[in-house]
mmCIF file of C-alpha atoms in Angstrom:
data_model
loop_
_atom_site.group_PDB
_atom_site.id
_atom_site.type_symbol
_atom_site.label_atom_id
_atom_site.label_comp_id
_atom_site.label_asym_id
_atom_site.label_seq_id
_atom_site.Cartn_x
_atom_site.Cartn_y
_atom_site.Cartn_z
ATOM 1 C CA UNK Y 28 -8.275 79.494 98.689
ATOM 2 C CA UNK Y 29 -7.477 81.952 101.509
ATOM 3 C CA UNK Y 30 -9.359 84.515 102.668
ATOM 4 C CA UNK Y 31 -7.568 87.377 104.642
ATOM 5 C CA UNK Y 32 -8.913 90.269 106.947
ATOM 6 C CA UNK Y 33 -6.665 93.015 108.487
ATOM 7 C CA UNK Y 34 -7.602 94.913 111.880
ATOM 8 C CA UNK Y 35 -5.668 97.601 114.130
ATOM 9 C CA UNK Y 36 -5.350 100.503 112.141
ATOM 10 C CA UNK Y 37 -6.132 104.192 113.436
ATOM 11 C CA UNK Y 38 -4.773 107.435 114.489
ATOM 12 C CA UNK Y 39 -1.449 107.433 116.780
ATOM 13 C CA UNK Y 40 0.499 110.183 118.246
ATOM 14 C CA UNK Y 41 4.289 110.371 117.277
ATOM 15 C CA UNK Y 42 5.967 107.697 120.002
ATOM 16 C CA UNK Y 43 3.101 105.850 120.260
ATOM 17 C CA UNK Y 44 2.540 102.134 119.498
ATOM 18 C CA UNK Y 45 0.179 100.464 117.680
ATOM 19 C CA UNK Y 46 -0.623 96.599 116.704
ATOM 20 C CA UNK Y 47 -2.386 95.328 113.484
ATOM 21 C CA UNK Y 48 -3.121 91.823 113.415
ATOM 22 C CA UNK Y 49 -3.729 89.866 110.042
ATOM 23 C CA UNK Y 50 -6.313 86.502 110.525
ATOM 24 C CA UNK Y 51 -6.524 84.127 107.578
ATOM 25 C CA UNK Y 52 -9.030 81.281 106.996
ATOM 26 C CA UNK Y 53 -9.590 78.388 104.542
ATOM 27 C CA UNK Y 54 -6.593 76.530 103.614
ATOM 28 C CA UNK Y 55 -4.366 78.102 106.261
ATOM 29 C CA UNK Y 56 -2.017 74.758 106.676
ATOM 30 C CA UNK Y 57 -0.644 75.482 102.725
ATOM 31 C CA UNK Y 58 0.835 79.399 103.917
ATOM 32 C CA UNK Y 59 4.296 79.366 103.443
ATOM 33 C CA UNK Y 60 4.692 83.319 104.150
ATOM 34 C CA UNK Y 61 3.026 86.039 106.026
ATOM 35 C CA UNK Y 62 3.727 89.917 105.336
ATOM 36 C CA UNK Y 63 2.995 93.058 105.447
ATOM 37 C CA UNK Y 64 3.232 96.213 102.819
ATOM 38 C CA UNK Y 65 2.308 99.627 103.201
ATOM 39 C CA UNK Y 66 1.887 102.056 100.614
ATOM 40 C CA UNK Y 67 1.836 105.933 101.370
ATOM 41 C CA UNK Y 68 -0.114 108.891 98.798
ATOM 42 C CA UNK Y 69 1.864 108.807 95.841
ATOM 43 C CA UNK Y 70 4.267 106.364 96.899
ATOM 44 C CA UNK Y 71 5.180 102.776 95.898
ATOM 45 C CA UNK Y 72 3.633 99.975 97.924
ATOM 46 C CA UNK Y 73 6.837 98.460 99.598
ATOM 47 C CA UNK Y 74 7.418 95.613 101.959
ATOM 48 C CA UNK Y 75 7.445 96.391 105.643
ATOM 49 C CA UNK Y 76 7.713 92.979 107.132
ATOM 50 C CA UNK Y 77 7.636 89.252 106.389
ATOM 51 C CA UNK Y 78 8.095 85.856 108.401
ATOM 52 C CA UNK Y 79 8.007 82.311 107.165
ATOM 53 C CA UNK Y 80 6.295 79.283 108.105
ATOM 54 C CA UNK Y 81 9.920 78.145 109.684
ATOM 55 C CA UNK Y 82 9.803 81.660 111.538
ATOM 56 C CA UNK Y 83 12.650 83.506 109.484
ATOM 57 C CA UNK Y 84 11.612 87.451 109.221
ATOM 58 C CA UNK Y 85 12.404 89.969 107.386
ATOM 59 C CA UNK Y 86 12.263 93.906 108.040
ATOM 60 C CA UNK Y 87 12.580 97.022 106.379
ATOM 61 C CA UNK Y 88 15.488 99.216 107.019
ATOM 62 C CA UNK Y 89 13.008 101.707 108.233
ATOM 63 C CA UNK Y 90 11.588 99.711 111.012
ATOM 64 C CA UNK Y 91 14.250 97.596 112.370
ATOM 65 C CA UNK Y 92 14.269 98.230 116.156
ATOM 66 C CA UNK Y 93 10.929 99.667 116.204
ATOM 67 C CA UNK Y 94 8.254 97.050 114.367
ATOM 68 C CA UNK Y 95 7.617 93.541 115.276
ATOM 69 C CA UNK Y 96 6.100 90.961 113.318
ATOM 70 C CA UNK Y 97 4.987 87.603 115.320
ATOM 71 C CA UNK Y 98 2.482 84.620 114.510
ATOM 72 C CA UNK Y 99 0.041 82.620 116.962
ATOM 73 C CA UNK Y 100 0.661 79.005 117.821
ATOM 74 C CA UNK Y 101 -2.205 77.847 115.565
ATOM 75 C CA UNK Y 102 -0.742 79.678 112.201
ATOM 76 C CA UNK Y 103 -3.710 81.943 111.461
ATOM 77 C CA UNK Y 104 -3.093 85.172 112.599
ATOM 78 C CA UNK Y 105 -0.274 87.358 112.497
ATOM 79 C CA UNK Y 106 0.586 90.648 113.955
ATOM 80 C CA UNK Y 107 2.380 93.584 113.255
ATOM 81 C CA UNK Y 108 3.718 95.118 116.871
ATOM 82 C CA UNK Y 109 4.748 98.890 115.645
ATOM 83 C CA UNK Y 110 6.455 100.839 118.811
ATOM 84 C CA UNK Y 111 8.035 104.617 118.226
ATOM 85 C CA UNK Y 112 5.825 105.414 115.579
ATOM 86 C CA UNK Y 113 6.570 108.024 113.633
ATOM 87 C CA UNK Y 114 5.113 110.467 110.990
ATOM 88 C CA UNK Y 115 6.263 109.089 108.105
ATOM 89 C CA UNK Y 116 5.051 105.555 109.483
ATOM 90 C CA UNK Y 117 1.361 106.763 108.149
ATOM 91 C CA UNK Y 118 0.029 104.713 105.100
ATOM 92 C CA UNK Y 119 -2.418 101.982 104.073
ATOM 93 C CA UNK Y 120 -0.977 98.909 105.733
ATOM 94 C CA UNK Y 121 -1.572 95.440 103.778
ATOM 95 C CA UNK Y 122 -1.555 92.027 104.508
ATOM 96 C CA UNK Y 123 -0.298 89.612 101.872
ATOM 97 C CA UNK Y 124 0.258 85.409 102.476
ATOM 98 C CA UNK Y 125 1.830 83.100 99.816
ATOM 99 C CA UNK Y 126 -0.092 79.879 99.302
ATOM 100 C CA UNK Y 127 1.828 76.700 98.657
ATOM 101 C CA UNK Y 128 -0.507 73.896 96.845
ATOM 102 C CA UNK Y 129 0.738 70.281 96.316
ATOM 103 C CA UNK Y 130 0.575 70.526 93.042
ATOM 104 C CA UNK Y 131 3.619 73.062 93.186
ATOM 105 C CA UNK Y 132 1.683 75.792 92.305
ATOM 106 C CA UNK Y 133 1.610 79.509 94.218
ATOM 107 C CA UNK Y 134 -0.786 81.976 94.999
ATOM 108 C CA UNK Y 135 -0.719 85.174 96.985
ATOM 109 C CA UNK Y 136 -3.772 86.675 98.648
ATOM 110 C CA UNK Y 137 -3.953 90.108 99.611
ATOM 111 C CA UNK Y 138 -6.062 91.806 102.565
ATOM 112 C CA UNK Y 139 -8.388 95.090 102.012
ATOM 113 C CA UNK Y 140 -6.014 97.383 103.601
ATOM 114 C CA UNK Y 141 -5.983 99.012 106.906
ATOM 115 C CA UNK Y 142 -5.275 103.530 107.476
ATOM 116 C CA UNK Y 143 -2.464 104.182 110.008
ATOM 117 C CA UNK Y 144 -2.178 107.544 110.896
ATOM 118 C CA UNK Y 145 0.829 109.274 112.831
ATOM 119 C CA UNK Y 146 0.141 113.146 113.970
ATOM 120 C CA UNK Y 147 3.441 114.842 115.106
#
């Protein structure tokens, strides 16, 4: 199993930056993929940002140029480097990694959630 716990979230003024990071533990050498959703009030939760255990990421159209996901040299943590924030940026941000067992099988383990906030 994995266990995953999000940090960083809080209230930002429009142009500022803020950084989430997303620590796992327990079987941490079997994630195959890191990312993070976000999911506005009455909205869809979508994908924000992914990267791989080979490093490939993957952004939203939204927040290409301004959002930056990264990973430690030790493959538990994983941030999420948002720069130019912007009103619409504001949602519940999740963490989700994919679990790769030997047996083949795949899981995918979701954080709690963490508010961001973007006045204008």
């Amino acid at each position: 199993q994995v266990q995953v716990v999000e940090s960083g979230g809080g209230l930002v003024q429009a142009g500022g930056s803020l950084r989430l990071s997303c620590a796992a533990s327990g079987m941490v050498h079997s994630i195959r993929t890191w990312g993070w959703y976000r999911q506005a009030p009455g909205k869809q939760r979508d994908l924000v940002a992914a990267i791989t255990d080979g490093g490939t990421t993957t952004y939203a159209d939204s927040v290409k140029g301004r959002f930056t996901i990264s990973r430690d040299n030790a493959k538990t943590t994983v941030y999420l480097q948002m720069t130019s924030l912007k009103p619409e940026d504001s949602a519940v941000y999740y963490c989700t990694v994919r679990q790769h067992l030997s047996d083949n099988t795949v899981y995918n383990y979701w954080g709690q959630g963490t508010q961001v906030t973007v006045s204008s």
